[in-house]
Amino acid sequence: MPPRFTVTQGIYSRNPNFDGAYRVITVDAFKQLKLPGSWLNIQHDAFFSQHNLSMRNFVLGASKNVIINCISSPEVNFLRVIAKPFAPTKTKLIFRFLDQDETEPSTNQTYSSLLKNLTFIKTFASGILVPKAYIWPVDGNLYLQPHTSIVINAHKIRLEVFAADFANDFVFAYSYSYNPVAEYLSFIDNGDFSVDGYSEYMLLLLLYGECALNGDSVLHTTECFAHIGKNALGQATPLVISHNGASGDYPGFTDIAYTKAISDVANVIDCNVQMSKDGMPFCLSSINLIDSTTVAQTVYSTRTTKVLVFQKNPGIFSFSLTWDEIQGLTPLISNPFTSYQLSRNLIQPANSRNPEFKNAGKLVSLSDFLALAQNATSLSGVVISIENALYLAANQGLSVTDAVLEALDKAGYNSKTAKKVMIESSDSSVLPKFKGKNYELVYHVNEIISDILNSTILDIKNFSDSVLIGKKSSFKLHVYVELFRNEFVSQDWDFFSDPIVEINQFVTAATVDGLVTDFPQTAASYKMNPQVAFVVAVIVVIQYGVLSYVYAENRCLNSTNLSAFLSAVPPGGLLQSIATALPPAEPPAPVFTDADVSEPALPPAVKIVPSPAPSTTTASSPKTPSSVVPRITLSAFLSSLAMVVAALLLF
């Protein structure tokens, strides 16, 4: 009995449960699969000929039983030999280019040399299949370079062009911000040219011809986003809320991150308010400056202290430096997936976001943030997040709530024409301080929960208008959800490494009211209003290392004929394809109760007597009265990698 050969995946970051689950199939099996057509790629014809095996005879025999739309090969002689037998048919012959420095065996020329003689290729082929880097090359640091003229030149002599080597979960240029849809669009909707099809590891899609096979991300890109236009208006929901500005592209809470979020058509930009030693409120992700700046490599490294209510390890906290000192710090981009190999770049760290601009931008004060938002006509509002208010009042004599109220009033946000203000906190004692203002109060549930008591909902309604939860949680109020990221490791297997599919799941199946994201451009492109149509090509600009798109509207959103690729993913659907035993199910997340909401009242901020000059030794943690110890919060990052299936079943 012949051995049973099975297939494995060539990209090792993919779910290993599928490896070995499927047998190798023959071309003849296509007939049983009832496929509408097929694309055969024939390699190593010269090698098989040396072993008295004829690929020509094999292909001719297969064509009697299977519909073959296209045949590709990297060998000139093979395509020349089969050109005559297939001349009367509709089958297209495609010459496949390999790496430019490799040698084509028939002509003994490199593929880069053959690329200069497309008229020769035209004598035996109707199209070419090229690695995507032939069209959009990248430099040694994995940044996109200006496109070549290969597509334009080929189209001039009526050669079709297919781009190869796409994968949502493999290496591609930093310039695409880890968004595969952005990469696909750059090949078909850039204002200069459009390829005739894609190859996703030899899964071919011909956009405008007859060799059509499926590829979900490609299909919803072309069906929903391509060739529609610019300046489309976004629909009202879901709100696109930035997370630390456009922190997936630049250091969070910097002027450049906010400017990018605004240009990405975010609806709302956010500021996590921290307090300096001299009482200046400013925007930063953490009270520990080490988390998002290079402060540890500066002269301020002597300001290290240990505050156990924040963390076990020593840190350099915002209240240890004045605003003038903080302004001079160098920001640092966040890299939330340090344990994953997201690129093959040997120069930059494998887990980097936009590494050449990892220290770009300047930190901004709350007043500067509010002024920037007020002047941005595309924004509908701002989110101001307040944490650690109890500690700052009791131990540092700093009232963050008073500082925020004063900044909002000075910036004119209390007028009737001002933008929407959302005050967010996980501390129930903070939000009542903003009652009576025309602000939306958002309670941040930063624990993973499976349900909530009705009495707890009533309790939350006493001090809050809405809630912010993680992707794994379930809730029964006006809901904003965090945290959406483009990196494929942040998404569940069910979403096929496509951030658009994940976003669509929460919008169509969970009907959330807002999305909090590191990449506002991705979420904003998803929700563009299909009622407005301008048939103009998407404009592509490479700025500060990343692509800036004037995105087209999403043709499929709210359509009466919803794209199959933007339908909700059925919970557990992918699990049915896995034959191997699965690990035991995790215990359910806890139920949110009244005790989780209850917090002591904020104490008054008592002026602290200035301490002596900073010591070079690590200070001990200040004592915090037990009545004002803030509830220890769980990491918000837990939600970004969570499975969404259980939560969706609860909606």
XYZ file of C-alpha atoms in Angstrom:
651
model
C 0.000 0.000 0.000
C 1.522 3.376 -0.966
C 2.387 5.737 1.882
C -0.202 8.337 2.869
C 1.285 11.741 2.157
C -0.248 14.753 3.907
C 0.320 18.456 3.521
C 1.718 20.949 6.007
C 1.708 24.721 6.025
C 4.774 26.553 4.803
C 4.255 29.485 7.169
C 5.016 28.292 10.666
C 3.087 30.987 12.504
C -0.161 29.370 11.348
C -2.296 27.034 13.424
C -0.396 23.711 13.574
C -3.631 21.756 14.134
C -4.214 21.777 10.386
C -0.822 20.242 9.538
C -1.177 16.646 8.429
C -4.972 16.828 8.384
C -5.327 16.762 4.593
C -3.903 14.472 1.941
C -2.049 15.539 -1.176
C -4.531 15.669 -4.064
C -3.931 15.056 -7.734
C -4.968 17.246 -10.638
C -7.576 14.645 -11.599
C -9.260 15.229 -8.223
C -10.207 18.720 -9.400
C -12.949 17.068 -11.424
C -14.526 15.569 -8.298
C -14.238 18.921 -6.526
C -16.324 20.450 -9.337
C -14.128 23.522 -9.543
C -15.074 26.044 -12.246
C -11.474 26.168 -13.406
C -7.854 25.692 -12.406
C -4.392 27.183 -12.700
C -1.526 24.721 -13.064
C 1.999 25.792 -12.202
C 4.601 23.511 -13.793
C 8.149 23.645 -12.475
C 11.270 21.531 -13.060
C 10.286 20.322 -16.527
C 13.981 19.949 -17.413
C 14.548 17.780 -14.339
C 11.616 15.488 -15.151
C 12.794 15.181 -18.742
C 16.129 13.851 -17.491
C 14.140 11.084 -15.775
C 12.091 10.265 -18.895
C 8.966 11.947 -17.532
C 7.063 14.313 -19.796
C 5.279 17.222 -18.171
C 3.927 18.109 -21.632
C 2.104 14.786 -21.902
C 0.871 15.088 -18.330
C -0.654 18.520 -18.908
C -2.226 17.501 -22.213
C -3.765 14.458 -20.544
C -5.049 16.472 -17.611
C -6.667 19.003 -19.925
C -8.996 16.280 -21.249
C -10.569 15.818 -17.811
C -10.122 19.153 -16.059
C -10.826 22.715 -17.139
C -7.457 24.485 -17.141
C -7.712 28.252 -17.348
C -4.040 29.081 -16.966
C -0.720 27.262 -17.082
C 2.364 28.918 -15.646
C 6.003 27.874 -15.654
C 9.378 29.477 -14.948
C 10.878 27.558 -17.914
C 10.785 29.081 -21.400
C 11.143 25.795 -23.302
C 8.176 24.174 -21.566
C 5.823 27.020 -22.474
C 7.119 26.998 -26.056
C 6.479 23.254 -26.353
C 2.877 23.433 -25.136
C 2.032 26.699 -26.933
C 0.904 24.997 -30.154
C -1.349 22.299 -28.582
C -3.123 24.915 -26.473
C -3.349 27.569 -29.186
C -6.938 26.653 -30.194
C -8.103 26.709 -26.553
C -8.845 29.513 -24.126
C -6.060 28.361 -21.797
C -3.583 31.146 -21.069
C 0.151 30.537 -20.827
C 1.911 32.554 -18.123
C 5.665 32.905 -17.741
C 6.630 32.855 -14.084
C 9.589 34.954 -12.953
C 11.613 33.660 -10.016
C 14.121 35.702 -7.981
C 15.958 38.130 -10.219
C 19.412 36.613 -9.711
C 18.281 33.036 -10.466
C 19.016 31.559 -13.887
C 16.319 30.355 -16.264
C 17.503 26.871 -17.467
C 16.371 27.076 -21.097
C 18.047 30.369 -22.037
C 20.751 30.385 -19.358
C 19.810 33.987 -18.625
C 18.908 35.448 -15.265
C 15.294 36.387 -14.716
C 16.352 40.024 -14.315
C 17.764 39.893 -17.863
C 14.577 38.322 -19.239
C 12.565 41.065 -17.556
C 14.230 43.571 -19.879
C 12.956 41.696 -22.923
C 9.206 41.393 -22.440
C 8.629 41.357 -26.203
C 10.442 37.996 -26.254
C 8.142 36.673 -23.496
C 5.149 37.839 -25.527
C 6.081 35.397 -28.334
C 5.025 32.373 -26.252
C 2.998 33.715 -23.282
C 0.001 35.956 -22.745
C 1.017 37.039 -19.270
C 3.700 37.071 -16.591
C 3.655 36.077 -12.926
C 6.175 38.062 -10.871
C 7.095 38.316 -7.175
C 5.440 41.382 -5.683
C 8.852 42.974 -5.038
C 9.307 43.244 -8.823
C 6.473 45.797 -8.768
C 6.773 47.475 -5.354
C 10.378 46.898 -4.191
C 11.425 47.299 -0.558
C 14.763 48.428 0.802
C 16.987 46.513 3.213
C 14.982 47.829 6.162
C 11.674 46.572 4.721
C 10.368 49.994 3.707
C 8.474 50.460 0.477
C 10.269 52.105 -2.452
C 8.699 53.802 -5.510
C 6.987 51.322 -7.809
C 8.688 50.090 -10.965
C 7.317 50.398 -14.499
C 6.961 46.635 -15.082
C 3.138 46.617 -15.086
C 2.911 49.651 -17.349
C 5.513 48.240 -19.747
C 3.845 44.834 -19.894
C 0.405 46.293 -20.508
C 1.765 48.345 -23.411
C 2.471 45.104 -25.287
C -0.718 43.447 -23.975
C 0.945 41.136 -21.498
C -1.148 40.501 -18.400
C 0.619 40.842 -15.047
C -0.003 38.724 -11.972
C 1.659 39.585 -8.642
C 2.839 36.711 -6.429
C 3.877 35.884 -2.854
C 1.092 37.520 -0.844
C 0.188 36.273 2.614
C -1.608 38.038 5.462
C 0.618 36.444 8.096
C 4.024 36.677 6.466
C 6.630 39.329 5.833
C 5.583 42.530 4.104
C 6.756 46.132 4.172
C 6.424 48.222 7.343
C 4.883 50.878 5.101
C 1.608 48.917 5.053
C 1.215 49.085 8.853
C 0.621 45.312 8.972
C -2.647 45.743 7.039
C -2.883 43.239 4.147
C -5.765 45.134 2.559
C -3.525 48.204 2.245
C -0.937 46.077 0.456
C -3.461 44.585 -1.963
C -4.883 48.022 -2.747
C -1.459 49.387 -3.621
C -1.276 46.896 -6.503
C -4.648 47.707 -8.044
C -5.642 51.180 -6.905
C -2.669 53.545 -6.916
C -3.544 55.913 -9.740
C -0.845 54.578 -12.089
C -1.581 50.927 -12.811
C -3.492 47.833 -11.755
C -2.232 44.263 -11.873
C -4.472 41.671 -13.505
C -4.413 39.248 -10.583
C -2.748 38.090 -7.379
C -1.129 34.876 -6.252
C -1.433 33.956 -2.589
C 1.146 31.171 -2.399
C -0.107 29.854 -5.729
C -3.758 30.455 -4.880
C -4.507 32.625 -7.880
C -7.087 35.315 -8.366
C -7.523 36.894 -11.779
C -9.288 40.188 -11.241
C -10.510 40.946 -14.692
C -10.132 37.682 -16.609
C -10.988 33.988 -16.582
C -8.523 32.383 -14.135
C -10.579 33.013 -10.989
C -9.900 31.172 -7.739
C -10.727 32.342 -4.215
C -8.657 34.328 -1.761
C -10.774 35.991 0.910
C -8.670 39.067 1.699
C -8.053 39.729 -1.990
C -11.696 39.337 -2.880
C -13.080 41.673 -0.248
C -10.347 44.150 -1.132
C -11.325 44.231 -4.795
C -15.049 43.831 -4.209
C -15.454 46.304 -1.349
C -12.625 48.846 -1.454
C -10.996 49.112 -4.872
C -11.653 51.720 -7.564
C -14.381 53.562 -5.706
C -12.941 56.951 -4.876
C -11.764 59.378 -2.269
C -13.376 61.909 0.069
C -16.106 59.445 1.004
C -17.953 60.217 4.214
C -17.883 57.835 7.162
C -21.112 56.468 8.566
C -22.038 57.400 12.142
C -21.295 54.061 13.773
C -19.134 52.529 14.878
C -17.037 55.390 16.169
C -13.360 55.006 15.345
C -11.464 55.943 18.500
C -7.685 56.170 18.462
C -5.627 54.318 21.049
C -2.731 56.577 22.018
C -3.192 58.352 18.700
C -2.057 56.320 15.692
C 0.253 54.373 17.992
C 0.606 51.486 15.559
C 2.609 53.779 13.289
C 4.347 56.230 15.657
C 5.132 56.647 19.350
C 1.845 57.021 21.186
C 0.505 60.371 22.414
C 2.960 62.391 20.340
C 2.092 65.221 18.004
C 2.900 63.037 14.983
C 0.709 60.170 16.253
C -2.235 62.537 16.720
C -1.719 64.155 13.319
C -1.674 60.697 11.705
C -4.849 59.650 13.547
C -6.626 62.770 12.308
C -5.457 62.245 8.719
C -6.577 58.611 9.017
C -10.124 59.924 9.578
C -10.464 58.797 13.180
C -13.680 60.140 14.714
C -12.245 60.567 18.197
C -8.677 60.932 19.481
C -7.652 60.053 23.016
C -5.463 61.365 25.826
C -4.473 59.335 28.881
C -3.830 62.133 31.361
C -0.704 61.965 33.507
C 0.501 64.619 35.945
C 3.972 66.141 36.143
C 5.671 67.099 39.406
C 4.656 70.741 38.940
C 1.014 69.875 38.233
C 0.941 69.996 34.418
C -1.509 67.492 32.848
C -0.146 65.843 29.713
C -0.851 62.832 27.497
C 1.019 59.541 27.898
C 0.079 55.868 28.023
C 1.487 55.140 31.475
C 2.329 56.941 34.683
C 5.685 55.153 34.423
C 7.762 57.141 31.925
C 9.965 54.120 31.232
C 7.083 52.425 29.395
C 6.880 54.951 26.568
C 10.027 57.115 26.619
C 13.789 56.633 26.781
C 13.961 58.309 30.210
C 15.962 55.400 31.651
C 18.860 56.351 29.353
C 18.923 59.978 30.519
C 20.224 61.897 33.495
C 16.815 61.344 35.105
C 17.589 57.670 35.680
C 18.413 58.694 39.266
C 14.732 59.517 39.849
C 13.862 55.824 40.114
C 11.327 54.923 42.805
C 9.219 51.909 43.676
C 5.457 52.334 44.019
C 3.854 48.984 44.733
C 0.316 50.103 43.908
C 1.494 50.488 40.311
C 4.044 47.724 39.839
C 6.560 45.537 41.663
C 9.588 46.846 39.795
C 11.046 50.348 40.219
C 10.009 53.000 37.728
C 10.481 56.646 36.845
C 7.067 58.171 37.347
C 5.580 61.287 35.822
C 5.205 63.018 39.207
C 8.992 62.784 39.695
C 9.777 65.166 36.808
C 8.601 68.664 35.934
C 6.832 69.355 32.651
C 9.917 71.121 31.277
C 11.934 67.965 31.966
C 9.293 65.665 30.491
C 8.980 67.764 27.322
C 12.619 67.053 26.535
C 12.241 63.274 26.739
C 12.460 61.119 23.623
C 9.266 59.129 23.002
C 9.365 55.395 22.271
C 6.981 53.475 20.013
C 5.069 50.598 21.591
C 5.893 47.030 20.556
C 3.199 44.862 22.148
C 4.214 41.618 20.449
C 7.806 41.194 21.555
C 7.549 37.400 21.702
C 6.613 37.014 18.032
C 8.735 37.020 14.883
C 6.821 39.495 12.708
C 9.565 40.173 10.167
C 12.792 38.781 8.747
C 14.552 42.125 9.016
C 18.001 41.415 10.415
C 18.765 45.094 10.978
C 15.735 46.086 13.053
C 14.158 44.014 15.860
C 11.844 41.340 14.542
C 8.863 42.686 16.463
C 9.187 46.356 15.565
C 6.558 48.804 14.459
C 7.875 51.399 12.014
C 11.412 51.104 13.457
C 12.955 54.034 11.580
C 10.475 56.326 13.327
C 10.376 54.614 16.709
C 11.427 57.850 18.446
C 9.574 60.354 16.252
C 7.429 63.193 17.546
C 7.071 65.283 20.704
C 5.006 64.706 23.826
C 2.068 67.082 24.208
C 0.308 68.692 27.135
C -3.418 68.264 27.665
C -4.019 71.870 26.606
C -2.070 71.339 23.357
C -4.014 68.120 22.721
C -7.339 69.907 23.195
C -6.292 72.747 20.891
C -5.186 70.287 18.201
C -8.498 68.440 18.383
C -10.540 71.643 18.395
C -8.894 72.771 15.162
C -9.383 69.416 13.391
C -12.642 69.749 11.498
C -12.864 66.015 10.759
C -12.942 65.038 14.444
C -16.221 64.657 16.302
C -14.718 64.498 19.777
C -12.031 63.541 22.273
C -11.595 60.870 24.934
C -9.834 61.873 28.146
C -8.807 58.922 30.272
C -8.096 59.361 33.984
C -6.439 56.726 36.159
C -4.516 56.779 39.457
C -6.485 59.791 40.707
C -6.703 58.347 44.238
C -2.965 57.860 44.555
C -2.052 61.222 43.062
C -4.397 63.098 45.423
C -3.391 61.244 48.590
C 0.362 60.910 48.008
C 1.431 63.623 45.577
C -1.053 66.409 46.322
C -2.127 66.455 42.663
C -5.781 66.626 41.611
C -5.965 65.243 38.100
C -9.747 65.775 37.948
C -9.418 69.482 38.747
C -6.617 69.811 36.195
C -8.757 68.206 33.479
C -11.815 70.349 34.296
C -9.714 73.501 34.166
C -8.064 72.548 30.850
C -11.418 71.747 29.236
C -12.897 75.036 30.363
C -9.923 77.074 29.135
C -9.971 75.283 25.774
C -13.626 76.169 25.234
C -15.035 72.641 25.467
C -17.916 73.749 27.673
C -19.570 75.766 24.927
C -22.533 74.436 22.954
C -20.526 74.349 19.714
C -17.571 72.440 21.157
C -16.682 68.911 20.152
C -17.932 65.928 22.089
C -16.009 65.142 25.289
C -15.798 61.599 26.658
C -14.352 61.157 30.144
C -13.132 57.605 30.692
C -11.982 55.897 33.880
C -11.965 52.481 35.535
C -12.439 54.263 38.870
C -16.105 54.820 39.695
C -15.160 57.638 42.092
C -13.658 59.715 39.256
C -16.610 59.966 36.864
C -19.050 61.678 39.317
C -16.609 64.614 39.451
C -17.675 65.417 35.875
C -21.431 65.173 36.420
C -23.416 68.212 35.363
C -21.237 68.863 32.339
C -22.182 68.037 28.783
C -19.720 65.130 28.742
C -20.226 61.441 28.019
C -18.945 59.473 31.012
C -17.383 56.135 30.064
C -16.729 53.442 32.651
C -13.712 51.328 31.687
C -14.177 47.673 32.589
C -10.604 46.503 32.181
C -11.272 42.991 33.439
C -12.367 40.097 31.245
C -15.979 39.305 32.131
C -18.620 36.924 30.801
C -21.722 38.602 32.215
C -22.937 41.363 34.512
C -25.578 41.493 37.213
C -28.635 43.652 36.540
C -28.052 45.435 39.827
C -24.493 46.229 38.707
C -25.787 47.736 35.468
C -28.104 49.992 37.483
C -25.176 50.945 39.706
C -23.009 51.846 36.686
C -25.836 53.899 35.173
C -25.776 56.110 38.272
C -22.383 57.524 37.342
C -21.733 56.488 33.706
C -23.332 56.770 30.267
C -21.446 53.958 28.548
C -18.749 51.356 29.027
C -15.433 50.393 27.456
C -14.676 46.662 27.477
C -12.130 44.234 26.087
C -12.766 42.132 22.988
C -13.365 38.993 25.052
C -15.978 40.514 27.335
C -19.740 40.753 27.045
C -21.905 43.652 28.195
C -25.443 45.019 27.988
C -24.951 48.776 27.677
C -23.764 51.333 25.118
C -20.437 49.647 24.310
C -17.016 50.671 23.034
C -14.526 47.836 22.500
C -10.741 47.689 22.785
C -8.160 46.895 21.507
C -7.888 46.446 17.744
C -4.504 45.992 16.105
C -3.342 45.087 12.610
C -0.635 42.587 13.546
C -1.947 39.142 12.647
C -0.936 37.647 16.024
C -3.485 39.922 17.717
C -6.411 38.288 15.912
C -8.109 34.954 16.462
C -7.517 32.176 13.941
C -11.122 32.543 12.731
C -10.325 35.931 11.178
C -7.619 34.546 8.844
C -5.048 37.167 9.846
C -7.149 39.978 8.420
C -7.945 42.995 10.638
C -10.880 43.972 8.413
C -12.562 40.622 9.028
C -12.119 41.033 12.787
C -13.538 44.564 12.773
C -16.471 43.407 10.668
C -17.250 40.661 13.188
C -17.661 43.116 16.039
C -19.702 45.520 13.924
C -22.059 43.102 12.187
C -22.368 40.319 14.775
C -21.812 42.175 18.046
C -23.152 45.601 16.898
C -20.680 47.551 19.027
C -20.881 51.345 19.159
C -17.174 52.139 18.879
C -13.756 50.621 18.177
C -10.574 51.587 20.022
C -7.586 50.938 17.765
C -3.858 51.487 17.355
C -4.461 51.800 13.595
C -7.328 54.280 12.992
C -6.808 54.170 9.229
C -7.813 50.497 9.048
C -11.027 50.976 11.036
C -11.900 54.222 9.245
C -11.527 52.602 5.823
C -13.898 49.836 6.888
C -16.774 52.161 7.753
C -16.726 54.569 4.823
C -20.254 55.445 3.756
C -21.479 53.491 0.707
C -24.018 56.199 -0.097
C -21.303 58.495 -1.465
C -19.482 57.498 -4.648
C -16.590 59.256 -6.352
C -14.958 57.161 -9.054
C -11.422 58.369 -8.501
C -8.372 56.223 -7.768
C -7.038 56.024 -4.230
C -4.114 58.357 -3.633
C -1.038 56.740 -2.096
C 1.550 58.783 -0.230
C 4.589 57.395 1.576
C 5.222 59.690 4.533
C 7.353 59.033 7.593
C 7.810 55.434 6.549
C 4.137 54.436 6.253
C 1.505 54.633 3.541
C -1.139 57.296 3.876
C -4.279 56.464 1.935
C -7.152 58.715 1.003
C -9.343 55.661 1.440
C -12.229 54.717 -0.730
C -15.566 53.937 0.786
C -16.466 50.366 1.691
C -18.823 49.358 -1.099
C -20.017 46.288 0.835
C -20.954 47.897 4.163
C -24.720 48.065 4.659
C -25.236 46.764 1.147
C -28.423 44.832 0.451
C -26.197 42.280 -1.276
C -23.644 41.849 1.497
C -20.309 40.471 0.356
C -19.799 36.884 1.462
C -16.364 37.937 2.643
C -17.825 40.530 5.013
C -20.465 38.286 6.512
C -20.087 37.437 10.190
C -17.798 34.511 10.999
C -19.841 31.640 12.509
C -18.632 30.892 16.054
C -16.804 27.569 16.139
C -16.845 27.245 12.360
C -13.088 26.866 12.023
C -12.924 24.363 14.886
C -14.960 21.910 12.842
C -12.090 21.663 10.353
C -9.587 20.569 12.995
C -9.303 16.804 13.349
C -6.773 16.743 16.189
C -7.762 16.842 19.844
C -8.117 20.320 21.283
C -6.891 21.430 24.718
C -9.441 21.613 27.541
C -11.722 24.634 27.456
C -10.696 27.539 29.643
C -12.862 28.355 32.661
C -15.486 31.040 31.998
C -14.637 34.651 32.748
C -16.098 35.995 36.006
C -19.397 37.840 36.312
C -19.117 41.567 36.993
C -20.768 42.409 40.332
C -21.554 45.453 42.486
C -18.373 44.879 44.497
C -16.258 45.304 41.364
C -17.713 48.760 40.780
C -17.585 50.122 44.325
C -14.723 52.556 45.050
C -14.005 54.922 47.945
C -14.572 58.625 47.333
C -11.705 60.701 45.997
C -9.835 62.423 48.834
C -8.906 66.101 48.525
C -5.487 66.791 47.051
C -3.270 67.951 49.909
C -0.249 70.048 49.015
C 2.928 68.038 49.517
C 5.960 69.761 51.037
C 8.792 69.663 48.464
C 11.319 66.949 49.183
C 15.113 67.433 49.107
C 17.073 67.065 45.882
C 16.534 63.695 44.188
C 18.521 60.859 45.698
C 20.579 58.497 43.622
C 19.157 55.565 45.577
C 15.857 53.910 44.965
C 13.133 55.310 47.153
C 10.600 53.192 48.946
C 6.949 53.279 48.031
C 4.940 56.055 49.740
C 2.354 54.750 52.131
C -1.155 54.923 50.833
C -4.056 54.847 53.301
C -5.940 51.582 52.969
C -9.149 53.518 52.334
C -7.778 55.002 49.120
C -5.815 52.109 47.610
C -7.021 51.872 44.009
C -8.321 48.564 42.787
C -5.512 46.726 40.990
C -6.415 46.573 37.307
C -5.753 43.781 34.906
C -3.658 44.370 31.847
C -5.644 45.857 28.989
C -3.491 43.865 26.622
C -5.163 40.624 27.686
C -8.169 41.504 25.604
C -6.205 42.011 22.395
C -5.299 38.337 22.050
C -8.582 36.934 23.367
C -10.972 34.588 21.555
C -14.153 36.389 20.557
C -16.424 33.393 20.003
C -17.713 33.112 23.559
C -18.472 36.798 23.754
C -20.421 36.820 20.505
C -22.704 34.054 21.696
C -23.764 36.273 24.556
C -24.916 39.196 22.412
